[in-house]
Coordinates of C-alpha atoms in Angstrom, one line a residue:
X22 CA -36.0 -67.8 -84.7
X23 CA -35.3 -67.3 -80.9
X24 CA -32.2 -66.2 -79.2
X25 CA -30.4 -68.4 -76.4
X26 CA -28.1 -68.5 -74.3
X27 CA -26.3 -71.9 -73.1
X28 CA -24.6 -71.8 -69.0
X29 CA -22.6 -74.8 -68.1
X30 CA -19.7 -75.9 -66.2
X31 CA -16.5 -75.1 -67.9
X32 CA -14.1 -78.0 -66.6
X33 CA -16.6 -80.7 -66.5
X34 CA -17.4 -84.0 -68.3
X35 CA -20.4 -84.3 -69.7
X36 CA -21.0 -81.1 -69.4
X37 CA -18.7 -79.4 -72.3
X38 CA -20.0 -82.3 -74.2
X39 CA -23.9 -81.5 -73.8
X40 CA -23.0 -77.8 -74.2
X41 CA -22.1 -78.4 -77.8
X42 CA -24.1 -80.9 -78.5
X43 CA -27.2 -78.5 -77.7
X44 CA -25.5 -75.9 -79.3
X45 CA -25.0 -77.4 -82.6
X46 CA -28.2 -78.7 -83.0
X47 CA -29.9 -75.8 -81.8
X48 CA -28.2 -73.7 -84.6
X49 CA -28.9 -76.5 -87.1
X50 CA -33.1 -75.6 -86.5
X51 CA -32.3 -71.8 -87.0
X52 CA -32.0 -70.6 -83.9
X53 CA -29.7 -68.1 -82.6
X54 CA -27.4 -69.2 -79.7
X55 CA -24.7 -67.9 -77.5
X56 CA -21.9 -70.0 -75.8
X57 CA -18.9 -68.2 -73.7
X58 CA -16.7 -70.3 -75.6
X59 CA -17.6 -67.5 -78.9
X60 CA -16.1 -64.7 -76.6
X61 CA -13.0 -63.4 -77.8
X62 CA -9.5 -62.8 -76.5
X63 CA -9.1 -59.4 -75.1
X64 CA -13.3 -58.5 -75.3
X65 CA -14.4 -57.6 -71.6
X66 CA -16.0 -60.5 -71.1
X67 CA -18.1 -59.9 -67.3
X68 CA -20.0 -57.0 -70.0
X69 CA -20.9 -59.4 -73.0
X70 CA -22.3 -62.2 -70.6
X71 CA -25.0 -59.3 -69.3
X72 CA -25.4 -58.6 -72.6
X73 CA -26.5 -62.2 -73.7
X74 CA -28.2 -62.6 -71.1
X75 CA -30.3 -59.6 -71.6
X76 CA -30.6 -60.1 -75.7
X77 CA -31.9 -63.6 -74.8
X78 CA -35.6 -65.3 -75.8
X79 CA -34.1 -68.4 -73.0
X80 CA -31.3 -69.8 -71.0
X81 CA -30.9 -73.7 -70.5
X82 CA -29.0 -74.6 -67.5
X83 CA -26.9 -77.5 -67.5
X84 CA -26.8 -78.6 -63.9
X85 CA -24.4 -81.7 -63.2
X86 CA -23.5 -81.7 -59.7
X87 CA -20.4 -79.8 -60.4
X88 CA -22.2 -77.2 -61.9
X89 CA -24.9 -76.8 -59.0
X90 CA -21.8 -76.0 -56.9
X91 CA -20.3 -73.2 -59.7
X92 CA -20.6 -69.3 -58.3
X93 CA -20.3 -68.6 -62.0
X94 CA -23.4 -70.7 -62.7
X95 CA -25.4 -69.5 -59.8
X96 CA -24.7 -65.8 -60.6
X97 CA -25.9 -66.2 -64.4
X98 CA -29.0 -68.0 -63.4
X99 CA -29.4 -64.5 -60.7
X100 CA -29.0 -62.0 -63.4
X101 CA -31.4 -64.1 -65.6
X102 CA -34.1 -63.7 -63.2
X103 CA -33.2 -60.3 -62.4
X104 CA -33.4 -59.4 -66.6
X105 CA -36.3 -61.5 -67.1
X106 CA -38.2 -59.3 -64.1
X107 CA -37.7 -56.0 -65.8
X108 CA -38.0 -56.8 -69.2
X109 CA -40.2 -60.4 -69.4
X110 CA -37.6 -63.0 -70.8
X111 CA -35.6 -64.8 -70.8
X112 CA -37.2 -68.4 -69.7
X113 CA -34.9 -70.7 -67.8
X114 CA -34.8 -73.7 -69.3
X115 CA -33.2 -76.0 -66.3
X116 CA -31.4 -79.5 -67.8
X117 CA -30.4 -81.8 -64.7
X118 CA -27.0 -83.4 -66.0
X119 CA -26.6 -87.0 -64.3
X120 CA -28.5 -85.1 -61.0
X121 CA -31.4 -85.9 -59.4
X122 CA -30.7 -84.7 -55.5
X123 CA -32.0 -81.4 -54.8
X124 CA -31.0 -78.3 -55.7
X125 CA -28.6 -76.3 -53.5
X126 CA -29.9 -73.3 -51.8
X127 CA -29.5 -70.4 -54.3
X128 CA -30.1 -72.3 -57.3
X129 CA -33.0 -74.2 -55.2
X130 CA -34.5 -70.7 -54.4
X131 CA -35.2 -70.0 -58.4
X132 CA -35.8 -73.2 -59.9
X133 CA -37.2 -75.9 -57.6
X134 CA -41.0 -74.6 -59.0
X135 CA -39.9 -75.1 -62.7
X136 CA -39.8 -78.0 -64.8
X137 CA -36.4 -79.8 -65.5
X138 CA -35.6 -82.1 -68.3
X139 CA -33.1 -84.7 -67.8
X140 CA -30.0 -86.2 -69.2
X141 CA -28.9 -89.6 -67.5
X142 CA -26.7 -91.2 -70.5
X143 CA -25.5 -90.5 -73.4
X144 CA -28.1 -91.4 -75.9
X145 CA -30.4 -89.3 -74.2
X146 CA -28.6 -86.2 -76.2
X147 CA -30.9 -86.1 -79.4
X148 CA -34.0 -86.5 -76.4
X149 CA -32.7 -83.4 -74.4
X150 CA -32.4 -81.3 -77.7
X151 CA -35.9 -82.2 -78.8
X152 CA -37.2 -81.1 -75.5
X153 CA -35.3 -77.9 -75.4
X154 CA -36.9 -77.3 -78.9
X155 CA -40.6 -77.7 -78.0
X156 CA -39.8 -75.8 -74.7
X157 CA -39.1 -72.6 -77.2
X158 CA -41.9 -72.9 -78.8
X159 CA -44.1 -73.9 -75.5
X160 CA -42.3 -72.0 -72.5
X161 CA -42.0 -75.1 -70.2
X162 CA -39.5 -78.3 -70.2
X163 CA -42.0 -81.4 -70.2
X164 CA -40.0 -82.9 -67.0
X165 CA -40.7 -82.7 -63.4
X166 CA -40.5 -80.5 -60.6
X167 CA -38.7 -81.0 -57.6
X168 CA -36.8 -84.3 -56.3
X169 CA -36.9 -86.7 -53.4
X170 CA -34.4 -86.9 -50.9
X171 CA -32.3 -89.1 -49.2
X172 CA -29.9 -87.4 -47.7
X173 CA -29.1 -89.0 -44.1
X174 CA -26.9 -86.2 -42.8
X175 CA -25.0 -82.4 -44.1
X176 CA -21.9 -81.9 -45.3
X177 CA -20.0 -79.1 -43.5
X178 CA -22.0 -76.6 -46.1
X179 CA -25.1 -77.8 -45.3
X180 CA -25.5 -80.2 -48.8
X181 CA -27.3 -83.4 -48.7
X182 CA -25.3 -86.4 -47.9
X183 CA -26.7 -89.5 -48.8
X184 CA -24.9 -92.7 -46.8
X185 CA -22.0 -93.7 -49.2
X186 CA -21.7 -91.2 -51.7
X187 CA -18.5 -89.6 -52.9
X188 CA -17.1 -86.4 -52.0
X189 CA -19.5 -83.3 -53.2
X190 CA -17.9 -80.3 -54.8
X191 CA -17.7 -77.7 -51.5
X192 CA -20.4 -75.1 -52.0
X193 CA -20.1 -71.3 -52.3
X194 CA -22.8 -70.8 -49.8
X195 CA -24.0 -72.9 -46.2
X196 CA -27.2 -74.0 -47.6
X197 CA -29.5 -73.6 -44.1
X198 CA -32.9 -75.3 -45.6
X199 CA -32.2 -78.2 -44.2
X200 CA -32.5 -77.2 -40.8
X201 CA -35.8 -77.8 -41.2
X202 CA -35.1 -81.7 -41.2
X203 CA -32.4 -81.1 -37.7
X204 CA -34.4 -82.0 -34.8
X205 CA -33.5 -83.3 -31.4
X206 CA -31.5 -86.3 -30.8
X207 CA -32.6 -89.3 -32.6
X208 CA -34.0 -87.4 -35.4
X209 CA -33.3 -88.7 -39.2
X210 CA -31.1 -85.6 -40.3
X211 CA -27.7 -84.7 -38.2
X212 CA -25.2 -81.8 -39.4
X213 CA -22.2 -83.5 -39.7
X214 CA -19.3 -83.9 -42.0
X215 CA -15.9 -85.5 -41.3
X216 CA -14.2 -81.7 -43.4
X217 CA -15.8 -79.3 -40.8
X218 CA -13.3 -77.6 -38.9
X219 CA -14.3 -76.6 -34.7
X220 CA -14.1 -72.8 -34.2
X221 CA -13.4 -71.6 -31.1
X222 CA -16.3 -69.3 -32.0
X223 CA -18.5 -72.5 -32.1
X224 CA -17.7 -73.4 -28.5
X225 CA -18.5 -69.7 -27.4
X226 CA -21.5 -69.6 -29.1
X227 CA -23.0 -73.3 -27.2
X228 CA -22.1 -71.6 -24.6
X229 CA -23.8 -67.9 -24.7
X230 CA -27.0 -70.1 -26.1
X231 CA -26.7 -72.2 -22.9
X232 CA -26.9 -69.0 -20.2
X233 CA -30.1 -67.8 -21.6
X234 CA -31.7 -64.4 -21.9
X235 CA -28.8 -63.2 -24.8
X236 CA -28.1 -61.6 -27.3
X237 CA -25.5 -63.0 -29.7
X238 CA -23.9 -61.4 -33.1
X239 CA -22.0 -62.7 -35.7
X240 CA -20.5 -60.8 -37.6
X241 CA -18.0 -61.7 -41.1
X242 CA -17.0 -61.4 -44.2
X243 CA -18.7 -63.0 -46.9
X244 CA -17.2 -67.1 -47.0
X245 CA -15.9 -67.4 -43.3
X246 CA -18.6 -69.6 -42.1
X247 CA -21.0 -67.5 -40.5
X248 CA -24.2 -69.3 -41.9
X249 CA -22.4 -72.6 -40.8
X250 CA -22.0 -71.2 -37.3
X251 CA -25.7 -70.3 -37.2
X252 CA -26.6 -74.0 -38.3
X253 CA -24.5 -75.4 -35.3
X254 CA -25.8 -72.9 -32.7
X255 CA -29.7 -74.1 -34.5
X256 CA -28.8 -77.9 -33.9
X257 CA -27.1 -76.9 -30.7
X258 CA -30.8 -75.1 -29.5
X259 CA -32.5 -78.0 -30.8
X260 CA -30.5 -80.8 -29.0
X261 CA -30.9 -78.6 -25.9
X262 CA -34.8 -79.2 -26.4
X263 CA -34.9 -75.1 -27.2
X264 CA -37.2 -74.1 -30.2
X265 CA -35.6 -72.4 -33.2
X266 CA -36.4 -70.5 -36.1
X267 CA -34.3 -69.4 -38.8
X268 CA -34.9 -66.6 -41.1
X269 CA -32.7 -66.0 -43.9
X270 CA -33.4 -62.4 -45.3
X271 CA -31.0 -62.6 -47.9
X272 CA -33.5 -65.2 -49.7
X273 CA -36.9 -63.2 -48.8
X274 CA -38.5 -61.9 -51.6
X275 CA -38.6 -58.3 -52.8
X276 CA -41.8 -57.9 -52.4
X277 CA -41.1 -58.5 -48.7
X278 CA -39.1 -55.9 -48.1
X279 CA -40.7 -53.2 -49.3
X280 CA -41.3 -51.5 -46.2
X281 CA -41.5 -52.4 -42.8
X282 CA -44.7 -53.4 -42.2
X283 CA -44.0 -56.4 -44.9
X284 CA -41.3 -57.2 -43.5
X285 CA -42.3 -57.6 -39.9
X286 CA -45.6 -59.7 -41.5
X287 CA -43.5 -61.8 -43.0
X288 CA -41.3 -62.7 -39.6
X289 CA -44.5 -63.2 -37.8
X290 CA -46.0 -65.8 -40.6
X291 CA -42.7 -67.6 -40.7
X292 CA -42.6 -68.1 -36.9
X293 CA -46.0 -68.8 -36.7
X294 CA -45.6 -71.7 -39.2
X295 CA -42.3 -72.5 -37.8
X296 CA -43.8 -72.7 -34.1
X297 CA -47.4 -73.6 -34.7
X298 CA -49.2 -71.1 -32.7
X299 CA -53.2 -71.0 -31.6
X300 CA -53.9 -67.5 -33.2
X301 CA -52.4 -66.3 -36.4
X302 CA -50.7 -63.4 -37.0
X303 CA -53.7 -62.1 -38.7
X304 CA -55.6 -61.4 -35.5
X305 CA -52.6 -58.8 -34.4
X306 CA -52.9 -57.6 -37.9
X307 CA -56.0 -56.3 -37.8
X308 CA -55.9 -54.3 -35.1
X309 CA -55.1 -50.2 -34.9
X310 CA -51.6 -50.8 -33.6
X311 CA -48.3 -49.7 -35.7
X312 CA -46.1 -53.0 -37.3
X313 CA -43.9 -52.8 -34.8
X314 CA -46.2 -53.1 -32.0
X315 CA -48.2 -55.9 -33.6
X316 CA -45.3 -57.9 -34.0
X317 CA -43.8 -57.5 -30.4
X318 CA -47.6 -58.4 -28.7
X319 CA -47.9 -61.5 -31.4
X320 CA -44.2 -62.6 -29.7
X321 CA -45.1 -62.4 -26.5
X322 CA -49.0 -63.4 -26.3
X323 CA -48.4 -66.5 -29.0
X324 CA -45.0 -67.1 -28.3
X325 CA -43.1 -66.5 -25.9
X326 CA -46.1 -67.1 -22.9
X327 CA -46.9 -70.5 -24.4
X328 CA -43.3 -71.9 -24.6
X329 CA -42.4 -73.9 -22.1
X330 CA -38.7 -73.8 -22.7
X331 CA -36.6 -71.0 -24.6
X332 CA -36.8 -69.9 -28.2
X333 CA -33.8 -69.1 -30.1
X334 CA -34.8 -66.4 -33.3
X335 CA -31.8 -66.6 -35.7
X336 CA -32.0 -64.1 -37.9
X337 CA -29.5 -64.5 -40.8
X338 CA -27.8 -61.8 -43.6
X339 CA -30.3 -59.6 -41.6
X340 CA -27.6 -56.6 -43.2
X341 CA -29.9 -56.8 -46.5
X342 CA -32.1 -54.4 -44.1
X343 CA -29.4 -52.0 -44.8
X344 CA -30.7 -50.7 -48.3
X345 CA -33.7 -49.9 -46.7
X346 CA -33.1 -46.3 -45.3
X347 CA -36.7 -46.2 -45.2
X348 CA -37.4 -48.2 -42.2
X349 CA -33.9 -49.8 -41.2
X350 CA -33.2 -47.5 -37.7
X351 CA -37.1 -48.8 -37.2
X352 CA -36.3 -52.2 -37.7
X353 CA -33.4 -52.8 -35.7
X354 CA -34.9 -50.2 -33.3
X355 CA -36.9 -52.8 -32.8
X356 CA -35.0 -55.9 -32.5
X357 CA -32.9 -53.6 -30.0
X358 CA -36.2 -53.3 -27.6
X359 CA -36.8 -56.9 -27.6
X360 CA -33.5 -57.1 -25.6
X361 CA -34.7 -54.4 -23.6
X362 CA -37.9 -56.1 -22.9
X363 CA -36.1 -58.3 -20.8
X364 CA -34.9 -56.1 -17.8
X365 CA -39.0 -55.4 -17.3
X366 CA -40.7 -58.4 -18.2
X367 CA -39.4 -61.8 -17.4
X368 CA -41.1 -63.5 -20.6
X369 CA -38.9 -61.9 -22.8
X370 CA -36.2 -64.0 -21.1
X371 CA -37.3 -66.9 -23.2
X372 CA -36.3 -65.1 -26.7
X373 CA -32.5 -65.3 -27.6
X374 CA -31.6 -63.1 -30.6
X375 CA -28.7 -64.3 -33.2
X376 CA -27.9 -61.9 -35.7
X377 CA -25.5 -62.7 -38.4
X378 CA -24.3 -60.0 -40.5
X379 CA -21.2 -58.3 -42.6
X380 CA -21.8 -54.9 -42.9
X381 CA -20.5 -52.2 -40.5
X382 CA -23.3 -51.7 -38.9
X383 CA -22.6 -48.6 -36.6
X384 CA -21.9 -47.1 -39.7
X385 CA -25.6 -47.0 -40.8
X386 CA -27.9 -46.9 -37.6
X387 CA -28.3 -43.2 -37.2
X388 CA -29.6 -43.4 -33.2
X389 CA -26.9 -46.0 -31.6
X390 CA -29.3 -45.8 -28.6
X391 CA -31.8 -48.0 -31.1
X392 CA -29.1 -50.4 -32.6
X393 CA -28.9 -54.2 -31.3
X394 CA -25.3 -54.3 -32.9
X395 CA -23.6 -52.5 -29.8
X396 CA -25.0 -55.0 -26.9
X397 CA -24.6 -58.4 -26.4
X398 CA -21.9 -60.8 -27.1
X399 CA -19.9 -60.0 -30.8
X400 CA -18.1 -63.3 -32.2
X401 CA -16.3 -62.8 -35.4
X402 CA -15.9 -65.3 -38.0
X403 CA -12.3 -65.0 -40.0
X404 CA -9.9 -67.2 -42.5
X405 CA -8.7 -70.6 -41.3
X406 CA -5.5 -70.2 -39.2
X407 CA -2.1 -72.6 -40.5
X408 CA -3.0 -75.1 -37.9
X409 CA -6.9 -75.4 -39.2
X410 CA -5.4 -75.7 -42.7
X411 CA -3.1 -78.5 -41.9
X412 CA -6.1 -80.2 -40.0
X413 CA -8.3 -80.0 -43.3
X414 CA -5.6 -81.2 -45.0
X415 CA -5.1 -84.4 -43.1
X416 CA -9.1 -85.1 -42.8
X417 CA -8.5 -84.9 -46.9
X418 CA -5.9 -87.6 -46.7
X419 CA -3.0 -85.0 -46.9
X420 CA -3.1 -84.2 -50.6
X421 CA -0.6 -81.4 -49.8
X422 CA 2.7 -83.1 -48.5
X423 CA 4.9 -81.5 -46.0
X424 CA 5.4 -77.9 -44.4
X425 CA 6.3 -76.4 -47.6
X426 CA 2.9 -77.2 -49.9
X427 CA 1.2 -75.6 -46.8
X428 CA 2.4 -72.8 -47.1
X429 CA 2.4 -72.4 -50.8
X430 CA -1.3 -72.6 -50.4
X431 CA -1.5 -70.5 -47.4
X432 CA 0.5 -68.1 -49.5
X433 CA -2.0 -67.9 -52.5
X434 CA -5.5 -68.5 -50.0
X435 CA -4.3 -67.1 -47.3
X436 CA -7.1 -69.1 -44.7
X437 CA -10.0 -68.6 -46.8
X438 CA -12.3 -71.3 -45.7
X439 CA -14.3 -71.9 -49.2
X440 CA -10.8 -71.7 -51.5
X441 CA -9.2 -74.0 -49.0
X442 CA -11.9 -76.4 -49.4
X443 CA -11.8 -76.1 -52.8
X444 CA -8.2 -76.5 -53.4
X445 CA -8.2 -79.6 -51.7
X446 CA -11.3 -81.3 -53.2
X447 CA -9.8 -80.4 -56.4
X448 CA -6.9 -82.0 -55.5
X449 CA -8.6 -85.3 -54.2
X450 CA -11.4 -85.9 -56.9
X451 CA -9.4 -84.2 -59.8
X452 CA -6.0 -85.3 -58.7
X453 CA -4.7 -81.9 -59.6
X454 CA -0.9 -81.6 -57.9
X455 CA 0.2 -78.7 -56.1
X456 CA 2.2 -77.3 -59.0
X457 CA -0.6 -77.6 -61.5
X458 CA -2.7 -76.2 -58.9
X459 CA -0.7 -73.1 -58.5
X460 CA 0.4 -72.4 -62.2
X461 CA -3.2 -72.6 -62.9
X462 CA -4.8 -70.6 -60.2
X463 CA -5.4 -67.2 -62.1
X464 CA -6.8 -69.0 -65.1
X465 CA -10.8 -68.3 -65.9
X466 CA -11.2 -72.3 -66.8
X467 CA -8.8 -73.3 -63.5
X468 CA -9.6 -74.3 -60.2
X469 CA -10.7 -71.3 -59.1
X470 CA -12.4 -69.6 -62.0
X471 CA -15.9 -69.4 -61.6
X472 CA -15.7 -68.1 -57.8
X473 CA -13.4 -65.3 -59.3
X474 CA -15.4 -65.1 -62.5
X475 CA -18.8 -64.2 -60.5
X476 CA -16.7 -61.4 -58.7
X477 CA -15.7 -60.1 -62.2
X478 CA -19.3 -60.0 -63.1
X479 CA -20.3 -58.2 -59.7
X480 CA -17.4 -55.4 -60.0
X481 CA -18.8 -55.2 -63.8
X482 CA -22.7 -54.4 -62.0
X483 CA -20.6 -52.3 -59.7
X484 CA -18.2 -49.5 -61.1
X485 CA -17.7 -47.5 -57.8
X486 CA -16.5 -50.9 -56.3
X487 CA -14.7 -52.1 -59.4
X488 CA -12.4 -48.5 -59.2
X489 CA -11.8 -49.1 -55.5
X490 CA -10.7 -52.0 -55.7
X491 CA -8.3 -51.6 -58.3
X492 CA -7.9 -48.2 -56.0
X493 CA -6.9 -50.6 -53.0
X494 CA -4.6 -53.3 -55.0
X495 CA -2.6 -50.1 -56.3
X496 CA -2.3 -47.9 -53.5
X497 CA -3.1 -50.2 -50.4
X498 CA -5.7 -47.9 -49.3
X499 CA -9.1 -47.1 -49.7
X500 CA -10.3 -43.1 -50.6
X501 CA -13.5 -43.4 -48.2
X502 CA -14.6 -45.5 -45.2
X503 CA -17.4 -46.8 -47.2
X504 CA -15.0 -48.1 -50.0
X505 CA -13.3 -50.2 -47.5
X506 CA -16.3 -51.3 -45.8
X507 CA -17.8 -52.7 -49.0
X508 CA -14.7 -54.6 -50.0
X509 CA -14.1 -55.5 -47.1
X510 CA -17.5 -56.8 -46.5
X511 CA -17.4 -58.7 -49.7
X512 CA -14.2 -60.7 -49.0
X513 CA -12.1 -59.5 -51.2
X514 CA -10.0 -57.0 -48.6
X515 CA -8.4 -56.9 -45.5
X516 CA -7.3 -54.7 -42.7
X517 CA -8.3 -52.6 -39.8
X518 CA -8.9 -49.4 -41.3
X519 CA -9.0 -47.5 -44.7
X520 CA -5.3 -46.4 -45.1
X521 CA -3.6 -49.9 -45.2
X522 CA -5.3 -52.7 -46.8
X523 CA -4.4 -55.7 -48.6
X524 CA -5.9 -57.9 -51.1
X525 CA -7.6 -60.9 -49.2
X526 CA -5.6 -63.5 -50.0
X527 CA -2.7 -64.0 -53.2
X528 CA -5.3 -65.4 -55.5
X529 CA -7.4 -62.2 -55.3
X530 CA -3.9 -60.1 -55.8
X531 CA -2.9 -61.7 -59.2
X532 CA -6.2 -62.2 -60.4
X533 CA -7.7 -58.9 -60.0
X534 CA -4.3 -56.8 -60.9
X535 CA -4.1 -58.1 -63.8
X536 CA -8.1 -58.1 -64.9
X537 CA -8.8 -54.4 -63.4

């Protein structure tokens, strides 16, 4: 007998359906299965789903499209991997539900190199079930890996778009892989989508890139767009005829990041793949010289001398480099000196730096002298502003009617990019009215549950957050400076310093008051 654990989407048909289905018949050949539906009123549920998890031989994934855009979802499939790292188990056992584009980014990061099975009617329940069985006793689903795609443009959160298709679930994260596909004008791939919403901080960022020789940061809270900016300023480089490379250091690997010198390997790989230099990184590699040297000569002998226009190195979530006390003020000493390189050698006005972060950082740099965070241009990503709401609103088809059903939802969202998008496909493809939509709002299986759902579960890994928090929705202040830069960083504050904060947004206020 082995012990499972089911995820799914909540709200969603055929989802539910499947769930059960696999559940019963699972249970029916001995086996030993948990289902969030068997957790009790009252229980503190964010600590029983990490238990499961842990206690489990496997977890099958239900992935409909719906569910590939669920924070809930994605965060159970993260601690799964996590568990099954320390301790061996448990497998994932992926199920694509009526879904055969590719996986978004985070879920795409973890299971695009296993096998999926596949559910595409209904009478392929008994066939899913008997797959899931001899994957228990085997390891591996009998399906394939990977999926073509199609896609002919991105939606505003970087998701594939095919020509035609109906309005995708927004997604909790920009997914950037698909800047690979963005090339100059004329290429098969544009970023485009008739929801995205023109910053002012898009504008300004065209035209920093456009002057040359800078250094540009961008710096936000988690879910105001910053990703999304980077992917405009990529596409903006690239239709300039600049080279770009993207590196996204929240998805590197652990292994990685375990000191500097893996780190800085890893850049130099990526952007000799990306760039498709003579010499390799390995020559630089083998030579006496520290890592940071070795990557700076590689830049500017294989690089930056053989490009005949600029390069623009965006460096995204690059605050990961944070937990690192090891060799952070090294690594950012670093990216600092590029900039600096500039004022005494004219190649090095061919690199433009774009770092994307949410952290404080002059909180964590010891030497300022050494930190890139204090030069160049600073734009801030922040919450959609009334006017961007009622803009979104109308490109939706105006689901909310009038001044007042603004700002009722500006009331409970206050702005925040992702939950506005939400609310309003939710109210398009579900036909959810404005009343229902409210009175349901702090419910685990509404609208909103499985984004605040995967916060309960990261306050549960987190107990120093989960008191200041509860600290902050109390008292409307934080004890320390660190307290409020966490939260703050995390979305789920805001203010300008420790002693008067304020929940993000009304949602986060009920919610959280009444769950902490």
């Amino acid at each position: 007998m082995a012990t499972g654990f089911i995820s799914y989407k909540h709200d969603s048909e055929p989802d539910v359906r499947i769930a059960n289905a696999v559940l019963q018949g699972l249970t029916a050949a001995g086996h030993n299965v948990f289902i969030d539906n068997q957790i009790r009123i009252g229980e503190h549920w964010p600590q029983i789903i990490e238990e499961k998890l842990s206690a489990a031989d496997y977890v099958i994934v239900l992935l409909s499209e719906a569910a590939t855009a669920s924070e809930m979802i994605i965060e159970e499939v993260a601690m799964a991997r996590r568990i099954r790292k320390k301790q061996g188990r448990p497998k994932i056992l992926p199920v694509r539900v009526a879904y055969e584009e590719p996986f978004p980014y985070d879920l795409g990061a973890w299971l695009d190199r296993i096998q999926c099975a596949f559910w595409r009617k209904e009478s392929d329940d008994s066939i899913i079930l008997d797959q899931i069985l001899a994957a228990i006793a085997t390891g591996s689903l009998p399906g394939q890996i990977g999926v073509n795609s199609v896609a002919t443009a991105l939606t505003a959160d970087g998701n594939a778009a095919s020509q035609g298709a109906p309005m995708a679930p927004p997604l909790p994260a920009f997914d950037p892989r698909w800047l690979e596909t963005l090339d100059v004008p004329g290429g098969a791939v544009r970023l485009t989508s008739p929801f995205y919403i023109q910053r002012d901080l898009d504008t300004r960022a065209k035209q920093v890139i456009a002057q040359g020789a800078v250094t540009l940061l961008i710096k936000g809270s988690r879910q105001t767009g910053k990703t999304s900016a980077l992917a405009r300023i990529y596409q903006h480089a690239r239709d300039r005829g600049d080279h770009a490379v993207f590196i996204d250091f929240q998805r590197l690997d652990r292994q990685y990041l375990e000191n500097l010198n893996t780190v800085l390997r890893y850049m130099a790989d990526l952007i000799s793949l990306k760039l498709k230099t003579n010499e390799k990184p390995d020559r630089y590699w083998s030579t006496p010289l520290g890592p940071k040297d070795k990557l700076t000569t590689f830049l500017e002998e294989e690089v930056l001398e053989h490009l005949a226009s600029p390069l623009v190195l965006l460096m995204d979530e690059v605050d990961r480099v944070f937990a690192y006390p090891e060799y952070r003020d090294d690594f950012f000493g670093l990216v600092r000196s590029w900039h600096n390189n500039r004022a005494f050698n004219d190649v090095w006005d061919r690199l433009n730096l774009v770092l994307a972060y949410s952290t404080e950082a002059g909180l964590l740099i010891t030497d300022q002298t050494q930190s890139p965070f204090n030069i160049g241009e600073l734009l801030e990503t922040n919450d959609f502003l009334r006017n961007q709401v009622i803009e979104l609103n109308y490109k939706h088809g105006e689901p909310l009617k009038g001044d007042s059903e603004i700002d009722r939802i500006m009331e409970l969202l206050a702005g925040h990019p992702f939950l506005i998008r939400k609310a309003l496909y939710e109210s398009v493809n579900k036909r959810l009215g404005l009343r229902e939509l409210l009175a349901r709002a702090n419910d685990d299986d509404g609208p909103f549950g499985d984004h605040l759902q995967r916060y309960m579960i990261l306050l549960n890994q987190n107990p120093t957050a989960r008191l200041a928090l509860k600290t902050a929705l109390h008292t409307s202040a934080c004890e320390t400076d660190s307290d409020f830069h966490v939260l703050r960083s995390a979305g789920l504050i805001k203010g300008h310093n420790r002693q008067a904060v304020a929940p993000r947004c009304g949602l986060y206020a009920g919610y959280f008051k009444d769950r902490l």
